Short mmCIF file of C-alpha atoms and ligand atoms in Angstrom, two decimals:
data_model
loop_
_atom_site.label_atom_id
_atom_site.label_comp_id
_atom_site.label_asym_id
_atom_site.label_seq_id
_atom_site.Cartn_x
_atom_site.Cartn_y
_atom_site.Cartn_z
CA MET A 52 151.20 -29.03 -136.47
CA ASP A 53 153.82 -31.78 -136.17
CA ARG A 54 153.92 -32.61 -132.43
CA TYR A 55 155.74 -35.88 -133.08
CA ARG A 56 158.71 -34.02 -134.59
CA SER A 57 159.04 -31.81 -131.49
CA PHE A 58 158.86 -34.91 -129.29
CA ALA A 59 161.43 -36.84 -131.40
CA ASN A 60 163.90 -33.96 -131.02
CA SER A 61 163.51 -33.61 -127.25
CA GLY A 62 165.99 -35.36 -124.90
CA VAL A 63 163.68 -38.16 -123.85
CA GLY A 64 162.09 -38.35 -127.32
CA ARG A 65 165.44 -38.97 -129.01
CA PHE A 66 166.05 -41.87 -126.62
CA VAL A 67 162.61 -43.45 -127.18
CA VAL A 68 162.72 -42.96 -130.96
CA GLY A 69 166.22 -44.48 -131.13
CA LYS A 70 165.31 -47.48 -128.95
CA LEU A 71 162.13 -48.27 -130.87
CA GLY A 72 163.53 -47.55 -134.33
CA LEU A 73 160.78 -44.97 -135.00
CA PRO A 74 161.01 -42.32 -137.75
CA SER A 75 163.32 -39.55 -136.68
CA PRO A 76 162.43 -36.23 -138.32
CA TYR A 77 165.35 -33.79 -138.17
CA PRO A 78 164.60 -30.03 -138.01
CA LEU A 79 165.33 -28.85 -141.57
CA ARG A 80 167.62 -25.89 -142.16
CA ARG A 81 165.75 -23.42 -144.34
CA HIS A 82 166.86 -20.26 -146.11
CA SER A 83 167.60 -17.25 -143.94
CA PRO A 84 169.01 -13.97 -145.27
CA THR A 85 171.30 -13.71 -142.25
CA ARG A 86 172.96 -17.14 -142.50
CA PRO A 87 175.33 -18.56 -145.11
CA PRO A 88 173.69 -20.93 -147.64
CA LEU A 89 175.38 -23.99 -146.09
CA ASP A 90 176.87 -24.92 -142.71
CA GLY A 91 180.27 -25.90 -144.07
CA PRO A 92 182.48 -25.96 -147.14
CA VAL A 93 181.76 -27.78 -150.39
CA LEU A 94 183.97 -30.72 -151.30
CA LEU A 95 184.32 -30.97 -155.07
CA GLY A 96 185.07 -34.20 -156.91
CA GLY A 97 184.96 -35.82 -160.32
CA CYS A 98 186.30 -34.70 -163.61
CA GLY A 99 184.32 -33.64 -166.65
CA ARG A 100 182.94 -30.71 -168.66
CA LEU A 101 181.87 -28.78 -165.58
CA VAL A 102 184.94 -28.75 -163.40
CA GLY A 103 186.00 -25.30 -164.62
CA SER A 104 182.67 -23.54 -164.26
CA LEU A 105 181.83 -25.18 -160.92
CA ARG A 106 184.52 -23.40 -158.93
CA ALA A 107 183.54 -20.04 -160.38
CA VAL A 108 179.84 -20.59 -159.65
CA LEU A 109 180.43 -21.74 -156.09
CA GLY A 110 182.70 -18.77 -155.44
CA ALA A 111 180.13 -16.33 -156.84
CA ALA A 112 177.47 -17.93 -154.62
CA GLY A 113 179.60 -17.28 -151.53
CA LEU A 114 180.28 -20.98 -150.91
CA ASP A 115 183.69 -22.07 -149.64
CA VAL A 116 185.37 -24.88 -151.54
CA ALA A 117 187.20 -27.30 -149.26
CA PRO A 118 190.69 -28.53 -150.12
CA GLU A 119 190.59 -32.16 -151.26
CA PRO A 120 191.51 -34.83 -148.66
CA ALA A 121 195.19 -35.73 -149.13
CA ARG A 122 194.41 -39.17 -150.54
CA ALA A 123 191.02 -40.49 -151.66
CA GLU A 124 191.35 -43.69 -149.66
CA GLU A 125 192.27 -41.74 -146.53
CA PRO A 126 189.11 -41.00 -144.53
CA ALA A 127 188.45 -37.29 -144.02
CA ARG A 128 189.35 -36.09 -140.55
CA ALA A 129 186.54 -36.76 -138.11
CA GLU A 130 186.20 -33.08 -137.25
CA GLU A 131 185.76 -32.12 -140.93
CA ARG A 132 182.11 -31.30 -141.57
CA TYR A 133 181.21 -30.62 -145.18
CA GLY A 134 178.16 -28.57 -146.12
CA ALA A 135 177.96 -30.33 -149.49
CA LEU A 136 179.60 -32.95 -151.67
CA VAL A 137 179.45 -32.01 -155.36
CA PHE A 138 180.62 -34.44 -158.03
CA ASP A 139 181.10 -33.72 -161.73
CA ALA A 140 180.18 -37.07 -163.30
CA THR A 141 180.00 -35.80 -166.88
CA GLY A 142 183.40 -37.40 -167.53
CA ILE A 143 182.10 -40.92 -166.75
CA ASP A 144 181.66 -42.65 -170.10
CA SER A 145 181.80 -46.34 -169.18
CA VAL A 146 180.56 -48.78 -166.57
CA GLU A 147 184.12 -49.03 -165.21
CA GLY A 148 184.10 -45.26 -164.73
CA LEU A 149 181.25 -45.57 -162.21
CA ARG A 150 183.89 -46.72 -159.72
CA GLY A 151 184.76 -43.01 -159.44
CA LEU A 152 181.48 -42.41 -157.57
CA HIS A 153 182.41 -44.94 -154.91
CA ALA A 154 185.98 -43.68 -154.69
CA PHE A 155 184.86 -40.10 -154.05
CA PHE A 156 181.76 -40.50 -151.90
CA GLN A 157 182.45 -43.57 -149.76
CA PRO A 158 185.31 -42.12 -147.66
CA VAL A 159 183.59 -38.76 -147.06
CA ILE A 160 179.85 -39.44 -146.87
CA ARG A 161 179.96 -39.66 -143.06
CA SER A 162 181.60 -36.24 -142.95
CA LEU A 163 178.58 -34.55 -144.50
CA GLY A 164 177.13 -32.27 -141.84
CA PRO A 165 173.45 -31.96 -140.79
CA CYS A 166 171.16 -30.85 -143.65
CA GLY A 167 174.11 -31.42 -145.98
CA ARG A 168 173.79 -31.57 -149.75
CA VAL A 169 174.88 -34.14 -152.32
CA VAL A 170 174.77 -32.98 -155.94
CA VAL A 171 175.89 -35.16 -158.85
CA LEU A 172 176.16 -33.51 -162.26
CA GLY A 173 175.76 -35.69 -165.33
CA THR A 174 174.86 -35.63 -169.02
CA PRO A 175 171.27 -36.34 -170.14
CA PRO A 176 171.58 -40.02 -171.21
CA GLU A 177 169.90 -39.42 -174.59
CA LEU A 178 172.51 -36.77 -175.43
CA THR A 179 175.56 -39.00 -174.82
CA GLY A 180 177.97 -40.07 -177.56
CA SER A 181 178.07 -43.85 -177.12
CA THR A 182 176.20 -46.86 -175.75
CA ASP A 183 178.72 -47.22 -172.90
CA GLU A 184 178.36 -43.59 -171.90
CA ARG A 185 174.56 -43.70 -172.05
CA ILE A 186 174.43 -46.71 -169.73
CA ALA A 187 176.85 -45.12 -167.27
CA GLN A 188 175.02 -41.79 -167.24
CA ARG A 189 171.66 -43.47 -166.66
CA ALA A 190 173.22 -45.39 -163.76
CA LEU A 191 173.86 -42.14 -161.88
CA GLU A 192 170.15 -41.91 -161.13
CA GLY A 193 170.04 -45.06 -159.02
CA PHE A 194 173.11 -43.95 -157.13
CA THR A 195 171.80 -40.48 -156.31
CA ARG A 196 168.32 -41.59 -155.30
CA SER A 197 169.78 -44.24 -152.98
CA VAL A 198 172.16 -41.75 -151.37
CA GLY A 199 169.10 -39.54 -150.70
CA LYS A 200 167.45 -42.43 -148.88
CA GLU A 201 170.56 -43.18 -146.83
CA LEU A 202 171.29 -39.63 -145.70
CA ARG A 203 170.12 -38.83 -142.20
CA ARG A 204 169.60 -35.52 -140.41
CA GLY A 205 167.92 -33.60 -143.20
CA GLY A 206 170.45 -34.32 -145.96
CA THR A 207 169.36 -34.22 -149.62
CA ALA A 208 170.76 -35.70 -152.84
CA GLN A 209 170.03 -34.69 -156.45
CA LEU A 210 171.21 -35.46 -159.95
CA VAL A 211 171.48 -32.53 -162.36
CA HIS A 212 171.51 -33.42 -166.06
CA VAL A 213 173.46 -30.67 -167.76
CA ALA A 214 173.09 -30.78 -171.54
CA PRO A 215 176.24 -30.18 -173.62
CA GLY A 216 176.43 -26.42 -174.15
CA ALA A 217 174.59 -25.65 -170.90
CA GLU A 218 177.72 -25.46 -168.74
CA ASP A 219 177.17 -21.74 -168.13
CA ALA A 220 173.46 -22.09 -167.37
CA VAL A 221 173.70 -23.98 -164.05
CA GLU A 222 174.29 -21.20 -161.53
CA SER A 223 170.70 -20.59 -160.40
CA THR A 224 170.16 -24.34 -160.06
CA LEU A 225 173.30 -24.88 -157.98
CA ARG A 226 172.48 -21.91 -155.76
CA PHE A 227 169.05 -23.43 -155.14
CA LEU A 228 170.23 -26.97 -154.50
CA LEU A 229 173.20 -25.92 -152.34
CA SER A 230 171.10 -23.96 -149.85
CA GLY A 231 168.23 -24.22 -147.40
CA ARG A 232 165.87 -23.18 -150.19
CA SER A 233 165.75 -26.85 -151.30
CA ALA A 234 165.23 -28.18 -147.74
CA TYR A 235 162.38 -30.56 -148.69
CA VAL A 236 163.55 -31.49 -152.22
CA SER A 237 165.46 -34.77 -152.46
CA GLY A 238 166.04 -37.64 -154.86
CA GLN A 239 165.26 -35.47 -157.89
CA VAL A 240 166.65 -35.48 -161.41
CA VAL A 241 166.76 -31.95 -162.77
CA ARG A 242 167.47 -30.98 -166.38
CA VAL A 243 169.33 -27.85 -167.45
CA GLY A 244 169.55 -27.08 -171.17
CA PRO A 245 171.54 -24.51 -173.15
CA ALA A 246 170.07 -21.02 -172.85
CA ASP A 247 170.93 -17.34 -172.93
CA VAL A 248 171.12 -16.71 -169.22
CA GLU A 249 170.16 -13.33 -167.83
CA ALA A 250 172.11 -12.90 -164.56
CA PRO A 251 170.25 -10.63 -162.15
CA ARG A 252 171.83 -7.40 -160.97
CA ASP A 253 171.13 -8.44 -157.40
CA TRP A 254 170.94 -12.17 -156.56
CA ASP A 255 168.95 -11.30 -153.42
CA ARG A 256 166.23 -9.59 -155.46
CA PRO A 257 166.31 -11.42 -158.78
CA LEU A 258 162.72 -10.49 -159.68
CA ASP A 259 163.12 -6.72 -159.25
CA GLY A 260 160.94 -4.97 -161.84
CA LYS A 261 159.07 -8.19 -162.74
CA VAL A 262 155.36 -8.90 -162.43
CA ALA A 263 154.06 -12.24 -161.17
CA LEU A 264 150.55 -13.70 -161.10
CA VAL A 265 149.77 -16.31 -158.41
CA THR A 266 146.37 -18.03 -158.42
CA GLY A 267 144.87 -19.38 -155.18
CA ALA A 268 147.05 -16.89 -153.29
CA SER A 269 144.86 -16.18 -150.25
CA ARG A 270 146.22 -19.00 -148.10
CA GLY A 271 148.36 -22.13 -147.85
CA ILE A 272 150.92 -22.77 -150.55
CA GLY A 273 149.66 -19.89 -152.75
CA ALA A 274 150.18 -17.32 -149.97
CA ALA A 275 153.73 -18.63 -149.43
CA ILE A 276 154.46 -18.40 -153.17
CA ALA A 277 153.25 -14.77 -153.20
CA GLU A 278 155.44 -14.01 -150.21
CA VAL A 279 158.61 -15.56 -151.64
CA LEU A 280 158.18 -14.00 -155.11
CA GLY A 281 157.53 -10.64 -153.37
CA ARG A 282 160.65 -11.11 -151.25
CA ASP A 283 162.57 -11.70 -154.48
CA GLY A 284 161.40 -8.31 -155.77
CA ALA A 285 158.36 -9.09 -157.94
CA HIS A 286 155.11 -7.15 -157.89
CA VAL A 287 152.71 -10.01 -157.17
CA VAL A 288 149.16 -10.00 -158.47
CA CYS A 289 147.40 -12.26 -155.95
CA LEU A 290 144.31 -13.96 -157.36
CA ASP A 291 141.60 -15.90 -155.51
CA VAL A 292 137.82 -16.37 -155.45
CA PRO A 293 135.72 -13.43 -154.14
CA ALA A 294 134.73 -15.50 -151.06
CA GLN A 295 138.39 -15.35 -149.98
CA GLY A 296 138.53 -11.57 -150.56
CA GLU A 297 139.54 -10.54 -147.04
CA GLU A 298 142.36 -13.06 -146.69
CA LEU A 299 143.46 -12.22 -150.22
CA SER A 300 143.78 -8.50 -149.45
CA ARG A 301 145.77 -9.31 -146.35
CA VAL A 302 148.26 -11.39 -148.34
CA ALA A 303 148.47 -8.80 -151.13
CA ASN A 304 149.16 -6.03 -148.61
CA ARG A 305 151.75 -8.09 -146.79
CA VAL A 306 153.73 -8.75 -149.98
CA GLY A 307 153.30 -5.22 -151.38
CA GLY A 308 151.34 -6.60 -154.33
CA SER A 309 147.76 -6.28 -155.53
CA ALA A 310 144.63 -8.42 -155.25
CA LEU A 311 142.48 -9.74 -158.09
CA GLN A 312 139.22 -11.39 -157.01
CA LEU A 313 138.23 -13.90 -159.64
CA ASP A 314 137.06 -17.46 -160.07
CA VAL A 315 139.52 -19.03 -162.53
CA THR A 316 136.78 -21.28 -163.90
CA ALA A 317 134.54 -18.36 -164.97
CA ALA A 318 133.99 -18.15 -168.72
CA ASP A 319 135.47 -14.63 -168.87
CA ALA A 320 138.38 -15.35 -166.45
CA PRO A 321 141.14 -15.66 -169.10
CA ALA A 322 140.11 -12.40 -170.79
CA ARG A 323 139.85 -10.57 -167.45
CA ILE A 324 143.26 -11.80 -166.35
CA VAL A 325 144.91 -10.70 -169.60
CA GLU A 326 143.13 -7.33 -169.45
CA HIS A 327 144.22 -6.77 -165.83
CA LEU A 328 147.85 -7.72 -166.46
CA THR A 329 148.31 -5.81 -169.69
CA GLY A 330 146.17 -2.82 -168.63
CA ARG A 331 147.81 -2.23 -165.23
CA HIS A 332 151.27 -3.73 -165.66
CA GLY A 333 151.97 -3.88 -169.39
CA GLY A 334 152.23 -7.70 -169.23
CA VAL A 335 153.40 -10.45 -166.89
CA ASP A 336 156.73 -12.25 -166.38
CA VAL A 337 155.82 -15.13 -164.07
CA VAL A 338 152.53 -17.03 -163.96
CA VAL A 339 151.98 -19.59 -161.19
CA HIS A 340 148.90 -21.82 -161.53
CA ASN A 341 148.48 -22.80 -157.91
CA ALA A 342 144.68 -22.73 -157.36
CA GLY A 343 143.49 -26.27 -156.79
CA ILE A 344 140.77 -28.26 -155.09
CA THR A 345 140.12 -31.87 -154.05
CA ARG A 346 136.75 -33.68 -154.14
CA ASP A 347 137.80 -37.18 -153.06
CA ARG A 348 135.72 -40.34 -153.59
CA THR A 349 136.62 -43.76 -154.95
CA LEU A 350 135.66 -43.97 -158.61
CA ALA A 351 132.61 -46.17 -157.97
CA ARG A 352 131.18 -43.46 -155.67
CA MET A 353 132.26 -40.40 -157.61
CA ASP A 354 129.49 -38.34 -159.14
CA ALA A 355 130.06 -36.30 -162.28
CA ASP A 356 129.92 -33.01 -160.34
CA ARG A 357 132.99 -33.92 -158.28
CA TRP A 358 134.81 -34.96 -161.41
CA ASP A 359 133.89 -31.79 -163.33
CA ALA A 360 134.67 -29.37 -160.49
CA VAL A 361 138.21 -30.71 -160.03
CA VAL A 362 138.96 -30.80 -163.75
CA ALA A 363 137.64 -27.25 -164.17
CA VAL A 364 139.81 -25.69 -161.43
CA ASN A 365 142.96 -27.82 -161.56
CA LEU A 366 143.46 -28.25 -165.30
CA ALA A 367 141.00 -26.69 -167.74
CA SER A 368 141.37 -23.19 -166.28
CA GLN A 369 145.17 -23.34 -166.50
CA GLN A 370 145.04 -24.31 -170.13
CA ARG A 371 142.56 -21.58 -171.04
CA VAL A 372 144.53 -18.92 -169.15
CA ASN A 373 147.80 -20.03 -170.79
CA GLU A 374 146.32 -19.82 -174.28
CA ALA A 375 144.97 -16.33 -173.52
CA LEU A 376 148.33 -15.17 -172.15
CA LEU A 377 150.18 -16.53 -175.17
CA ALA A 378 147.74 -15.30 -177.83
CA GLU A 379 149.43 -12.77 -180.07
CA GLY A 380 147.83 -9.38 -179.44
CA SER A 381 149.16 -6.01 -180.53
CA GLY A 382 152.83 -6.09 -179.52
CA GLY A 383 152.83 -9.85 -178.75
CA GLY A 384 151.24 -11.93 -176.00
CA ALA A 385 150.75 -10.82 -172.39
CA LEU A 386 153.55 -13.17 -171.23
CA ARG A 387 156.69 -11.11 -171.71
CA PRO A 388 159.93 -12.46 -173.28
CA ASN A 389 161.91 -14.81 -170.97
CA GLY A 390 158.59 -15.46 -169.22
CA ARG A 391 157.87 -18.26 -166.79
CA ILE A 392 154.84 -20.51 -166.48
CA VAL A 393 154.74 -22.76 -163.42
CA GLY A 394 152.17 -25.48 -162.80
CA VAL A 395 151.41 -27.05 -159.43
CA SER A 396 151.06 -30.79 -159.88
CA SER A 397 151.16 -33.37 -157.07
CA ILE A 398 152.83 -36.70 -156.35
CA ALA A 399 149.29 -38.10 -156.71
CA GLY A 400 149.57 -37.15 -160.39
CA ILE A 401 152.70 -39.30 -160.65
CA ALA A 402 151.85 -42.26 -158.42
CA GLY A 403 148.04 -42.23 -158.40
CA ASN A 404 146.09 -42.27 -155.15
CA VAL A 405 143.03 -44.05 -153.78
CA GLY A 406 139.97 -41.80 -153.89
CA GLN A 407 141.67 -39.30 -156.19
CA THR A 408 141.02 -40.44 -159.77
CA ASN A 409 139.71 -36.95 -160.57
CA TYR A 410 142.53 -35.09 -158.79
CA ALA A 411 145.33 -37.34 -160.08
CA THR A 412 143.97 -37.02 -163.63
CA THR A 413 144.28 -33.24 -163.42
CA LYS A 414 147.69 -33.31 -161.75
CA ALA A 415 149.06 -35.68 -164.42
CA GLY A 416 147.49 -33.35 -166.97
CA VAL A 417 149.58 -30.50 -165.51
CA ILE A 418 152.66 -32.59 -166.34
CA GLY A 419 151.33 -32.98 -169.87
CA MET A 420 150.96 -29.21 -170.03
CA VAL A 421 154.63 -28.83 -169.04
CA ASP A 422 155.73 -31.32 -171.71
CA ALA A 423 153.69 -29.72 -174.49
CA LEU A 424 154.32 -26.05 -173.71
CA SER A 425 158.00 -26.39 -172.83
CA GLU A 426 158.65 -27.64 -176.35
CA ARG A 427 156.36 -25.08 -177.95
CA LEU A 428 157.82 -22.12 -176.05
CA ALA A 429 161.49 -23.18 -175.94
CA GLY A 430 163.78 -20.16 -176.25
CA ARG A 431 160.95 -17.74 -175.49
CA ALA A 432 159.72 -18.84 -172.05
CA THR A 433 160.09 -21.76 -169.69
CA VAL A 434 157.36 -24.04 -168.36
CA ASN A 435 157.95 -26.24 -165.32
CA ALA A 436 155.94 -27.74 -162.47
CA VAL A 437 156.36 -28.62 -158.84
CA ALA A 438 154.83 -31.85 -157.57
CA PRO A 439 154.37 -31.41 -153.82
CA GLY A 440 154.11 -34.38 -151.51
CA PHE A 441 152.70 -33.92 -148.02
CA ILE A 442 152.74 -30.19 -147.25
CA GLU A 443 151.36 -28.85 -143.95
CA THR A 444 148.33 -26.77 -145.06
CA ALA A 445 144.55 -26.53 -144.54
CA MET A 446 144.21 -29.08 -147.37
CA THR A 447 146.26 -31.73 -145.55
CA ALA A 448 144.93 -30.81 -142.07
CA ALA A 449 141.54 -32.02 -143.37
CA VAL A 450 142.93 -35.51 -144.14
CA PRO A 451 141.89 -38.22 -141.58
CA LEU A 452 144.50 -38.69 -138.81
CA LEU A 453 145.95 -42.09 -139.73
CA ILE A 454 146.29 -41.30 -143.43
CA ARG A 455 147.74 -37.92 -142.47
CA GLU A 456 150.40 -39.50 -140.20
CA ALA A 457 151.33 -42.02 -142.94
CA GLY A 458 151.68 -39.21 -145.50
CA ARG A 459 153.83 -37.21 -143.12
CA ARG A 460 156.27 -39.99 -142.27
CA MET A 461 156.59 -42.01 -145.50
CA ASN A 462 159.49 -40.04 -146.91
CA SER A 463 163.24 -39.75 -146.42
CA MET A 464 162.77 -36.78 -144.05
CA SER A 465 160.05 -38.46 -141.91
CA GLN A 466 158.08 -35.20 -141.86
CA GLY A 467 155.76 -33.03 -143.93
CA GLY A 468 157.08 -30.07 -145.88
CA LEU A 469 156.10 -26.43 -145.39
CA PRO A 470 154.42 -24.18 -147.98
CA VAL A 471 157.66 -22.20 -148.19
CA ASP A 472 159.47 -25.30 -149.52
CA VAL A 473 157.15 -25.36 -152.55
CA ALA A 474 157.44 -21.59 -152.90
CA GLU A 475 161.27 -21.63 -152.93
CA THR A 476 161.26 -24.26 -155.68
CA ILE A 477 158.92 -22.08 -157.74
CA ALA A 478 161.17 -19.06 -157.10
CA TRP A 479 164.07 -21.03 -158.60
CA PHE A 480 161.98 -21.73 -161.74
CA ALA A 481 160.95 -18.05 -161.83
CA HIS A 482 164.53 -16.79 -161.54
CA PRO A 483 165.73 -14.85 -164.60
CA ALA A 484 168.91 -16.98 -164.65
CA SER A 485 166.86 -20.20 -164.89
CA SER A 486 166.25 -19.91 -168.65
CA GLY A 487 167.86 -23.33 -169.12
CA VAL A 488 165.49 -24.93 -166.59
CA ASN A 489 162.62 -25.89 -168.88
CA GLY A 490 160.27 -28.88 -169.00
CA ASN A 491 161.02 -30.06 -165.45
CA VAL A 492 158.64 -31.59 -162.95
CA VAL A 493 160.35 -31.38 -159.57
CA ARG A 494 158.86 -33.15 -156.59
CA VAL A 495 158.86 -31.26 -153.31
CA CYS A 496 158.12 -34.30 -151.21
CA GLY A 497 161.13 -35.09 -148.98
CA GLN A 498 161.67 -38.07 -151.33
CA SER A 499 158.28 -39.60 -150.60
CA LEU A 500 157.94 -43.34 -151.06
CA LEU A 501 154.82 -42.72 -153.15
CA GLY A 502 155.68 -43.00 -156.82
CA ALA A 503 159.41 -42.89 -156.09
P1 NAD B 844 144.34 -24.62 -150.18
O1 NAD B 844 143.00 -25.25 -150.30
O2 NAD B 844 144.81 -24.21 -148.82
O3 NAD B 844 144.45 -23.37 -151.16
C1 NAD B 844 143.95 -23.38 -152.49
C2 NAD B 844 143.54 -21.99 -152.87
O4 NAD B 844 142.99 -22.03 -154.20
C3 NAD B 844 142.45 -21.44 -151.95
O5 NAD B 844 142.80 -20.16 -151.51
C4 NAD B 844 141.22 -21.43 -152.84
O6 NAD B 844 140.30 -20.39 -152.51
C5 NAD B 844 141.85 -21.21 -154.21
N1 NAD B 844 140.91 -21.61 -155.26
C6 NAD B 844 140.16 -22.73 -155.32
N2 NAD B 844 139.36 -22.70 -156.39
C7 NAD B 844 139.60 -21.54 -157.03
C8 NAD B 844 139.05 -20.93 -158.20
N3 NAD B 844 138.08 -21.53 -158.90
N4 NAD B 844 139.51 -19.72 -158.57
C9 NAD B 844 140.47 -19.10 -157.85
N5 NAD B 844 141.03 -19.63 -156.73
C10 NAD B 844 140.58 -20.82 -156.33
O7 NAD B 844 145.35 -25.67 -150.83
P2 NAD B 844 146.96 -25.80 -150.73
O8 NAD B 844 147.25 -26.97 -149.88
O9 NAD B 844 147.60 -24.51 -150.43
O10 NAD B 844 147.27 -26.25 -152.24
C11 NAD B 844 147.71 -25.39 -153.26
C12 NAD B 844 148.04 -26.21 -154.50
O11 NAD B 844 148.99 -27.21 -154.16
C13 NAD B 844 146.84 -26.96 -155.07
O12 NAD B 844 146.91 -26.94 -156.48
C14 NAD B 844 147.02 -28.36 -154.54
O13 NAD B 844 146.39 -29.32 -155.37
C15 NAD B 844 148.52 -28.48 -154.57
N6 NAD B 844 149.05 -29.52 -153.67
C16 NAD B 844 148.96 -29.41 -152.32
C17 NAD B 844 149.50 -30.41 -151.52
C18 NAD B 844 149.47 -30.32 -150.01
O14 NAD B 844 150.00 -31.22 -149.37
N7 NAD B 844 148.90 -29.30 -149.41
C19 NAD B 844 150.10 -31.52 -152.10
C20 NAD B 844 150.17 -31.60 -153.48
C21 NAD B 844 149.66 -30.60 -154.26
#
């Protein structure tokens, strides 16, 4: 529980925190079915390939588009509070053109309301047409990440690389980024490629009729993933070790899914999973490899058992289960067309961490799995991963106090994330309209300083 955040948002706490220059964690605005996605209109700027589709997408998502300020150099009226600032930077093809970022954002950045959103849309640098354009497009990354670090009061900033031809594949991504679903995601670069997008009949229940498997679902992040995928309409097969059977049944009942008691490291686990999914459900649409363990020791003190246990749960099992799900049986593999595989990595797998050579090896391996499979399965399924930072769960509650406090505060939000923040990011990957979102590793870390 984050007592410091409650204190920092009390009357006296705000005063003390301000005077001493302490971290000031703002209460994040998360998704609620009864509130609009944002607390204010979207101000659109820039000029490129996406300008046309952006208005249509924002309208369909129920977001108001604000009229442009009369003149760019005229500061927006003080009472104007934007929910988001969205800039189409795909038209920037030279260093001089970068001036457009300053011209649009500088006068209005102070008018972004609490938990506001900044989204810059660009072209993947390697897909640009000239040296000048490639340099300018790469430059957008430094801009966006710095804006994320400057925003206060729960604001986030992202760069979306939209490949040429993917202009109509961005809706699910914009709906995610321009809402409370992405409350703890900031400073990320997301890629959207061309794809045949399957728009759901009902955007509130995009996974209606789909089957999802979530490993490690009895508690923590896994339970939240099961809940969010269930909310989105999926039948969720909740998997965990037999020792967690009671908690697992409770989660499965709560989400209207079913429970599968199984140790993912067992020799027959892949075959049993495939048998269960094909036998009872005719296949699976979404597979989330969330089960994970830590066995921390510095390398000099790490015995082979700790090493082997972590590799077995966090990486080897995922690979074996994937191969079993993809193996061609009668009528194709168990993973159905337009399927989704989601790995759970960690910022430790990106930055490395003291005492976690085993864990970070497996979490970097998950990123390798995303790279390899996303290419292999392109057009047939997507493979992405989340890399959580400090998330408030039993795993992080077990971390010693001082290290725990450092992990909580060393990010742009000055607070830990919640399991639901990871779950919402996975639900965006799982969305049927996210076919163009493939090969991404998205950090859910409040823009942690670790590995940034
Ligand atoms: P947790 O320990 O609360 O939950 C993990 C679940 O996995 C448990 O229910 C456990 O029983 C299950 N599990 C473990 N071994 C298993 C096996 N062999 N077969 C089946 N199930 C098994 O952890 P959490 O904090 O909810 O973490 C979930 C995932 O997120 C993990 O992969 C973890 O590495 C990752 N992660 C967590 C954080 C964080 O801050 N909590 C940060 C980065 C990454």
